[in-house]
Structures are given as structure tokens and as C-alpha cells.
Tab-separated table of C-alpha atoms in Angstrom:
chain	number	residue	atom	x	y	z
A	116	UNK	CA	43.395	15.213	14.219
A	117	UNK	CA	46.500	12.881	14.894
A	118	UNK	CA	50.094	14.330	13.702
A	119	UNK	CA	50.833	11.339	11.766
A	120	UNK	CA	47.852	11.896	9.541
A	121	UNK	CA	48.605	13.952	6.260
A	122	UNK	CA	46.815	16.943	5.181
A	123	UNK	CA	45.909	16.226	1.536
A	124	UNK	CA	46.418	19.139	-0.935
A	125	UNK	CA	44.287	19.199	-3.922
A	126	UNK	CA	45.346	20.607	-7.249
A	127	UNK	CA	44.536	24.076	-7.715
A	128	UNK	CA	40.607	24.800	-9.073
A	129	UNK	CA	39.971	21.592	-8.417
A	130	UNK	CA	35.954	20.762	-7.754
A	131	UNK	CA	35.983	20.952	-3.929
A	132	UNK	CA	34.124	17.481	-2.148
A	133	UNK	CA	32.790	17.957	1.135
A	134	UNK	CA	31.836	14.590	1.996
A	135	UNK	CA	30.107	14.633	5.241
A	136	UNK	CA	30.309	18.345	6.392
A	137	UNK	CA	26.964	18.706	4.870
A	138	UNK	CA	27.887	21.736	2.746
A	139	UNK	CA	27.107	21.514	-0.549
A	140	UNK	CA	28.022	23.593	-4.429
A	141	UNK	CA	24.532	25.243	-4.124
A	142	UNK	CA	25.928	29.118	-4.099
A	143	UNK	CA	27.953	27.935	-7.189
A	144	UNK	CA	25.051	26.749	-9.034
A	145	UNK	CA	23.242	29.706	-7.986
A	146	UNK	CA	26.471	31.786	-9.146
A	147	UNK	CA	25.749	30.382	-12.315
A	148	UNK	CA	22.645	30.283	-12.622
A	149	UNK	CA	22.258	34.351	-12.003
A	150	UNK	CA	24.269	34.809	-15.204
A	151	UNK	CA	22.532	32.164	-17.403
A	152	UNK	CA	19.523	33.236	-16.431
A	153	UNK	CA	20.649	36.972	-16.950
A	154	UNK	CA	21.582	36.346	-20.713
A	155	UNK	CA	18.091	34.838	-21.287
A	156	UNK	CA	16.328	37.850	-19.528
A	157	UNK	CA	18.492	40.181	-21.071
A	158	UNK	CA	16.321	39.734	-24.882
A	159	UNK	CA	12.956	38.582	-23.107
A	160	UNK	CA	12.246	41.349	-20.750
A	161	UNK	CA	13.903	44.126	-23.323
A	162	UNK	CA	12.263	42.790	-25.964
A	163	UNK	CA	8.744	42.881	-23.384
A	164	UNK	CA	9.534	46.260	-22.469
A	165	UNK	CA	10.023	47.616	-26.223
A	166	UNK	CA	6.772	45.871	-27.426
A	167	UNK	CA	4.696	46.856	-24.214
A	168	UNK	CA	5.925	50.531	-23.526
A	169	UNK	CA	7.269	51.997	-26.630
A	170	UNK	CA	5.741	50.212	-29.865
A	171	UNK	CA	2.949	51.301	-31.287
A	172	UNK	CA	1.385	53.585	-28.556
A	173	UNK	CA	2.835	51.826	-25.363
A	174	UNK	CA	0.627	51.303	-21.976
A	175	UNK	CA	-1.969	53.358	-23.905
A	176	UNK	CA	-3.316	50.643	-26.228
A	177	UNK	CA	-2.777	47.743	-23.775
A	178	UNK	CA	-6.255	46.549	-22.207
A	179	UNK	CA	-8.375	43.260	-22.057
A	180	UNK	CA	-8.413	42.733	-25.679
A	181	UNK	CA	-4.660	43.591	-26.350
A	182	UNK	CA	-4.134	40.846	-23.725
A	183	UNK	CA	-6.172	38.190	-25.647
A	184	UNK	CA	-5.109	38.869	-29.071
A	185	UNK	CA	-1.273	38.169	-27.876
A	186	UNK	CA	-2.304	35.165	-25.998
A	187	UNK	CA	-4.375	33.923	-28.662
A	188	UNK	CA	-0.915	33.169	-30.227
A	189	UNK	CA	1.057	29.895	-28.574
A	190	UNK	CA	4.671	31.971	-29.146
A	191	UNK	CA	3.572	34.668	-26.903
A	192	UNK	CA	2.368	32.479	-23.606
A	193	UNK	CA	5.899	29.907	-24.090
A	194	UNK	CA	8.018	33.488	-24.137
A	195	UNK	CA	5.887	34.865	-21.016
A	196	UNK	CA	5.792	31.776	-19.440
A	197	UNK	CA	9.789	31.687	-20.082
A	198	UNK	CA	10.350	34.996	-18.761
A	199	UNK	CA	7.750	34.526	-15.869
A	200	UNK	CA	9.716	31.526	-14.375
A	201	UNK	CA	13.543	32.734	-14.987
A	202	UNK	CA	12.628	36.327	-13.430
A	203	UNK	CA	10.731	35.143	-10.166
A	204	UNK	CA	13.903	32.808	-10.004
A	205	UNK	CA	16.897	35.492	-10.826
A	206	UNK	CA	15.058	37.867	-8.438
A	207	UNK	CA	13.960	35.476	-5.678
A	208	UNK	CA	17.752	34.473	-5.526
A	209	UNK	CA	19.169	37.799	-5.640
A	210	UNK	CA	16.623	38.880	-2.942
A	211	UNK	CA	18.009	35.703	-0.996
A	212	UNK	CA	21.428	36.854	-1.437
A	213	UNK	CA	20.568	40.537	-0.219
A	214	UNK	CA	18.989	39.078	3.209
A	215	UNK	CA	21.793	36.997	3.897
A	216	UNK	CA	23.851	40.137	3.392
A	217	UNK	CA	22.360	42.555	5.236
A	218	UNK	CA	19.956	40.958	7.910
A	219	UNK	CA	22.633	39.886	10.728
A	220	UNK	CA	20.332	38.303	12.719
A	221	UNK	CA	19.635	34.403	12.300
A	222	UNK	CA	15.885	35.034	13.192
A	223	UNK	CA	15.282	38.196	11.107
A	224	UNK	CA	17.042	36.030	8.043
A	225	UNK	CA	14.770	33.040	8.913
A	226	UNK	CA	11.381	35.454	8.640
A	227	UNK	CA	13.001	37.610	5.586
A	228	UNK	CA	13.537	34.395	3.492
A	229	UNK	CA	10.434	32.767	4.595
A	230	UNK	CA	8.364	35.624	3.424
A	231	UNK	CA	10.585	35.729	0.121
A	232	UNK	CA	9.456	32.111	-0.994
A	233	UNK	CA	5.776	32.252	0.216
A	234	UNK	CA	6.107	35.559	-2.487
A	235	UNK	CA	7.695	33.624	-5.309
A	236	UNK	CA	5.298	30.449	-4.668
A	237	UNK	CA	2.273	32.723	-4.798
A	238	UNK	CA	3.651	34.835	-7.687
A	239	UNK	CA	4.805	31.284	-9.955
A	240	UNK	CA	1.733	29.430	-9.191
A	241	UNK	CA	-0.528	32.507	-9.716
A	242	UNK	CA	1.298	33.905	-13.056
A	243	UNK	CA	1.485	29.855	-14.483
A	244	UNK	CA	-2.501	29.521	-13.818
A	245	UNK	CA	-3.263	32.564	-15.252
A	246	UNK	CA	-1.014	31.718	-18.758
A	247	UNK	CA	-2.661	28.429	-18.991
A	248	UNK	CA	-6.282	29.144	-18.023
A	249	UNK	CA	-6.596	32.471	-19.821
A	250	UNK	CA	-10.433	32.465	-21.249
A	251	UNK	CA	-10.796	35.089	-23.895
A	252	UNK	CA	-14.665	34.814	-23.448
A	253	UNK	CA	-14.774	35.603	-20.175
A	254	UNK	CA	-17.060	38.611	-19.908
B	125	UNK	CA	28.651	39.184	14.170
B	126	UNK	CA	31.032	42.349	14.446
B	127	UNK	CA	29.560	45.459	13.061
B	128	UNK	CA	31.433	48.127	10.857
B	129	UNK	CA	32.645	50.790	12.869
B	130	UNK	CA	30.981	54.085	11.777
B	131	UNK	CA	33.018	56.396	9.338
B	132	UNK	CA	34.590	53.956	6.955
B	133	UNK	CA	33.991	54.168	3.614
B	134	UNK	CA	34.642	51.469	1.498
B	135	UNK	CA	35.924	53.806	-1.751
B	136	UNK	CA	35.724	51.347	-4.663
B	137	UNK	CA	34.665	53.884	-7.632
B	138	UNK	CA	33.278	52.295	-10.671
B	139	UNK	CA	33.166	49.040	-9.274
B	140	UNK	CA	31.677	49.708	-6.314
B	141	UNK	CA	29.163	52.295	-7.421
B	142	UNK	CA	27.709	50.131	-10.470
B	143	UNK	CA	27.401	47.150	-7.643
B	144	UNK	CA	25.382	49.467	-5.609
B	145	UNK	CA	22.691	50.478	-8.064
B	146	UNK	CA	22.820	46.586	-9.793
B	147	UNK	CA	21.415	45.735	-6.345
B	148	UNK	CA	19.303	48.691	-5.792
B	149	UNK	CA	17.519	48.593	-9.762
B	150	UNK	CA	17.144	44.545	-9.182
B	151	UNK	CA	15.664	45.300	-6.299
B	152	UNK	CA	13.282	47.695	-6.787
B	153	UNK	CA	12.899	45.444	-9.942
B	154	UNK	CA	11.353	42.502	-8.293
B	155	UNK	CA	8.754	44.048	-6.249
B	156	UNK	CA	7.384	45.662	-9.266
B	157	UNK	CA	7.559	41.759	-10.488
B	158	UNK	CA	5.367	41.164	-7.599
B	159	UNK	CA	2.511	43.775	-8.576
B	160	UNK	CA	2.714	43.382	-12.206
B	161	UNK	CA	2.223	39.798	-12.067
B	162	UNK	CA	-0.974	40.169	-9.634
B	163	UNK	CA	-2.205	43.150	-12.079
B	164	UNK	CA	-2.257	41.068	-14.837
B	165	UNK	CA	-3.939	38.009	-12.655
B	166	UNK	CA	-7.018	40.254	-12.843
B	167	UNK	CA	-7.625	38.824	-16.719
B	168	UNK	CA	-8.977	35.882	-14.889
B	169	UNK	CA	-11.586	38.100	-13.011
B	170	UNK	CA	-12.553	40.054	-15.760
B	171	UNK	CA	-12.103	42.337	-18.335
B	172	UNK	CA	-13.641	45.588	-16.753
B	173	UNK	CA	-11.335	44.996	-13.810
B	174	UNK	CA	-8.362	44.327	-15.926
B	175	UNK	CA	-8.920	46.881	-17.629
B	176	UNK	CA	-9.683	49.158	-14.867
B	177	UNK	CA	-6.207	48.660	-13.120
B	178	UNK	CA	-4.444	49.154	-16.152
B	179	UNK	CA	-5.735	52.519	-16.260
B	180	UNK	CA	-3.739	53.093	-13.224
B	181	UNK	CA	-0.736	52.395	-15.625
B	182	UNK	CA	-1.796	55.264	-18.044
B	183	UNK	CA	-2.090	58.031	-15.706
B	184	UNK	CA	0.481	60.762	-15.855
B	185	UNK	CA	2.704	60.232	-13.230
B	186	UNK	CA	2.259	56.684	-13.342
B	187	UNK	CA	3.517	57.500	-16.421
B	188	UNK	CA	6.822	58.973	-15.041
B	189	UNK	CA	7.298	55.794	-12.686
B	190	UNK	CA	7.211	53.649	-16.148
B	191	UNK	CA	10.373	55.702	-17.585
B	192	UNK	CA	11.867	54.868	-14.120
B	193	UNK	CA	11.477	50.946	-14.126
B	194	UNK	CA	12.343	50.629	-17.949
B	195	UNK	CA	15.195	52.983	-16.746
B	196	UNK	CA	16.173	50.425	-14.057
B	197	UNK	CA	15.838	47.673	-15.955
B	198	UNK	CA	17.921	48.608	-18.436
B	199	UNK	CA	20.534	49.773	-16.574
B	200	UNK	CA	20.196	45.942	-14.634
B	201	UNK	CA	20.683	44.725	-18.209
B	202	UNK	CA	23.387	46.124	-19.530
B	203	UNK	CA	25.419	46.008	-16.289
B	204	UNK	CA	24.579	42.475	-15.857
B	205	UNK	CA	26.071	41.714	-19.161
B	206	UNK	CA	29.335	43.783	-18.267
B	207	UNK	CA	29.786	41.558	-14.869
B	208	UNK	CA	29.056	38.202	-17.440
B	209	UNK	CA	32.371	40.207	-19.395
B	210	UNK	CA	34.317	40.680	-16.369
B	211	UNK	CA	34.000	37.093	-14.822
B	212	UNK	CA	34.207	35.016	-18.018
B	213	UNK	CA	36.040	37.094	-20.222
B	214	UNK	CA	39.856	37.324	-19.364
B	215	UNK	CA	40.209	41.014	-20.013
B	216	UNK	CA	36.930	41.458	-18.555
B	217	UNK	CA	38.798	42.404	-15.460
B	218	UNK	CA	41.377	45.122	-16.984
B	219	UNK	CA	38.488	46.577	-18.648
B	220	UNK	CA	35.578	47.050	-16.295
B	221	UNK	CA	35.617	50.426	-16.107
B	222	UNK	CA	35.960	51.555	-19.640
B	223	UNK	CA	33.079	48.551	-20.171
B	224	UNK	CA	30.914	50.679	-16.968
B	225	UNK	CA	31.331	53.696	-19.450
B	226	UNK	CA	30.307	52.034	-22.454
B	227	UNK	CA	27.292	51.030	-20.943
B	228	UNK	CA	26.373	54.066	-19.570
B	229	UNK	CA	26.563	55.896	-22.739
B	230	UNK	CA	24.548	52.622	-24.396
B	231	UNK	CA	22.036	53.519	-21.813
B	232	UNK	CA	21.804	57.211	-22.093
B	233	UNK	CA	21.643	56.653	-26.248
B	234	UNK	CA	18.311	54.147	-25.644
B	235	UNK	CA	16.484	56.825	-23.090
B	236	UNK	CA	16.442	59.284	-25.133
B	237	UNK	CA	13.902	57.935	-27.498
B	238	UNK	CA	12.517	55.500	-25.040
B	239	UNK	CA	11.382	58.622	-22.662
B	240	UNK	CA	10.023	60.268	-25.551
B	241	UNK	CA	8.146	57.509	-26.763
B	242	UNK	CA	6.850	56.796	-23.308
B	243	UNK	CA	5.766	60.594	-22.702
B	244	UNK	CA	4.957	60.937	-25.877
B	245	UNK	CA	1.174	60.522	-24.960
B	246	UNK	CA	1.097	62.060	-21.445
B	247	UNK	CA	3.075	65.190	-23.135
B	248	UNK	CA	0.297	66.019	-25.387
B	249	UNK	CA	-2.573	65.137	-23.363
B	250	UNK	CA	-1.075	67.903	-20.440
B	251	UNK	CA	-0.056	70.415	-23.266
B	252	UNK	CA	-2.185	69.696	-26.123
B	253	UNK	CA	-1.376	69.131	-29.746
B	254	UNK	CA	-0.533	72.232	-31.557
């Protein structure tokens, strides 16, 4: 960098642009995304929880047929399907964040996060199928 | 990339502490994510084996696990809406320890029940019904 050229100062909290440095507001996003996400999970999975483990009987009642009768019902699959996709996602991303804090090495990182998002591809694809294929007469 | 030397501490209290066991219950959370979305896969297979992993679920010290995810979870919960407080709220800062508190007591005041409700049927299958 030349002396004559001028160091340009933005105004505080200003978005930050990194033009060609190939860095990029992703960690914001994610940042964001984390507590979004959070407030969302917050009534879905406490609301799962009470209805599956302390209603009426909890694990006890739930088999085959406690599965179909909920899914018989269109609310039930978009709230599961909901909190399917937003948890794999919060907790994929705060796995991510855990590697990158903990595993120092760039090659232990690489395999840590590479087995992460084979998981959360296997567990989205696997958990959508099931929602949308589900066959009540299948015995 | 410099490692800590050994014997510091990094004494943060409240705020350090509830940061520890947010990562540790999310944690644990999401690999119970993992099996309980492959458990419930098995509704595709069939009912008996549905039905026959779930069973798994209703044994006794299964049983025990169960208080200790919906224990985790909650905790994950409630702390995760006290960080939303601290970074968006502009006392959140000044009044994240009283709001750790809070939140614990919230917790302990839902367990209660919730672990009775949840033992309720291991309880009386070990003991018996008077």
C-alpha cells in the first residue's frame, strides 16, 4: 500500500463490504439464524415433548397406531416437518461451530464437518421421506 | 495454533457456566436428533418393528434417560431465550445473571411434575399400585 493512499474509515456499525477478499456475512446470518430458529423451536419441540412424554400416559401409549392417527391429520406432519428441518439446521450449525472451536487441526476440522453434513443430509432426506410417504396400511 | 498453557482457568461464573452446559445439553441434544429420527424411519418398514424399538423407549431406565433429555432440552430452551434477552434486549446485559436464576428456578418448577409424570408409569410397575 502506497503512503499517499488514504485509509477510509467507515461509520461505526456500519455493514462491513469485503469486496474481493472472498469473505463473506455467513457467521452473521448464521448468528441470526441460531436465535430465529431458537424462538421457533422453543414452542415446537416443548410443545412435542409435553404431548409425547407427559400427556396422557407419555412413551407408554405411543406405538404404530398413535403414529398414524397424528399423521392422519395435515397440522401434525407441517409442525413435524417444521421442527424436523429448523432442528437438523440449529444443531448441524451449532455442531459446526463446536468443531471449529475445538478441533485445531485443519484436517481433523475437514473430516469432523464432513461427517456432520453427510449426518444432516441423511437425517433431512430420511425424516422428509418418511413425513410424506407415511402409509397407514402398511402391515 | 498456540495452545492454553495448563492451569488457567477461565473464572467467568454465571456466564461462563450456563455457556458450558448450553453447549453440552445442545450437544448431547442433537445426537439423540440423530437416533430419534432413524427410530421413527422404522414406520416405513413396519409396524411390528416400529413398534418393537419403541419398546426400547418404555423400559425403565430408558425411562430415566427420557427425564434426562427433556431435562436438557429444557434447560437449552430456556437459556437460549435468556441469551435472545441479553443480545437484543439492552438490559439484557446488566441482567444476565438474575435472568440465569430465573430460569433455573423456571426449570426446577417444570421438573417437578414433568419427572413425575414421566415415572409415573415405571414407578408403579417396579413398586406396584397399592
Amino acid at each position: 500500500m502506497s503512503q499517499t493512499e488514504a485509509t477510509e474509515i467507515g461509520a461505526p456499525r456500519s455493514p462491513r463490504t469485503f469486496g474481493s477478499s472472498g469473505r463473506s456475512n455467513f457467521e452473521l446470518y448464521s448468528w441470526l439464524f441460531m436465535r430465529v430458529s431458537g424462538l421457533v423451536l422453543v414452542f415446537l419441540v416443548l410443545g412435542h415433548l409435553f404431548i409425547m412424554n407427559i400427556l396422557d400416559g407419555g412413551v407408554q401409549r405411543i406405538n404404530f397406531a398413535f403414529v398414524a392417527g397424528r399423521w392422519s391429520s395435515p397440522f401434525w406432519q407441517v409442525w413435524d416437518l417444521v421442527m424436523l428441518w429448523l432442528a437438523q439446521l440449529h444443531g448441524g450449525n451449532g455442531l459446526r461451530v463446536i468443531i471449529n472451536d475445538y478441533a485445531e487441526r485443519d484436517t481433523t476440522r475437514l473430516w469432523l464437518k464432513a461427517a456432520l453434513y453427510a449426518s444432516m443430509v441423511l437425517i433431512l432426506v430420511t425424516g422428509t421421506l418418511v413425513i410424506f410417504t407415511f402409509d397407514p396400511n402398511i402391515g | 495454533m498456540p495452545t492454553a498453557p495448563a492451569g488457567t482457568l477461565y473464572r467467568g461464573r454465571e456466564g461462563m457456566w450456563s455457556w458450558v452446559a448450553h453447549r453440552i445439553t445442545g450437544a448431547l441434544t442433537f445426537f439423540f436428533l440423530f437416533a430419534h429420527v432413524l427410530d421413527t424411519a422404522l414406520v416405513r418398514v413396519s409396524p411390528e418393528a416400529y413398534d418393537a424399538v419403541i419398546a426400547t423407549y418404555k423400559n425403565p431406565v430408558v425411562n430415566l434417560l427420557e427425564v434426562g433429555l427433556v431435562g436438557a432440552v429444557l434447560f437449552h430452551a430456556l437459556n437460549g431465550l435468556r441469551v435472545i434477552a441479553v443480545d437484543f434486549w439492552s438490559k439484557g446485559p446488566k441482567y444476565h445473571q438474575a435472568m440465569l436464576w430465573s430460569i433455573v428456578t423456571v426449570w426446577m418448577l417444570l421438573m417437578v411434575p414433568g419427572t413425575y409424570f414421566m415415572l409415573q408409569h415405571t414407578i408403579s410397575a417396579i413398586f406396584g399400585s397399592a
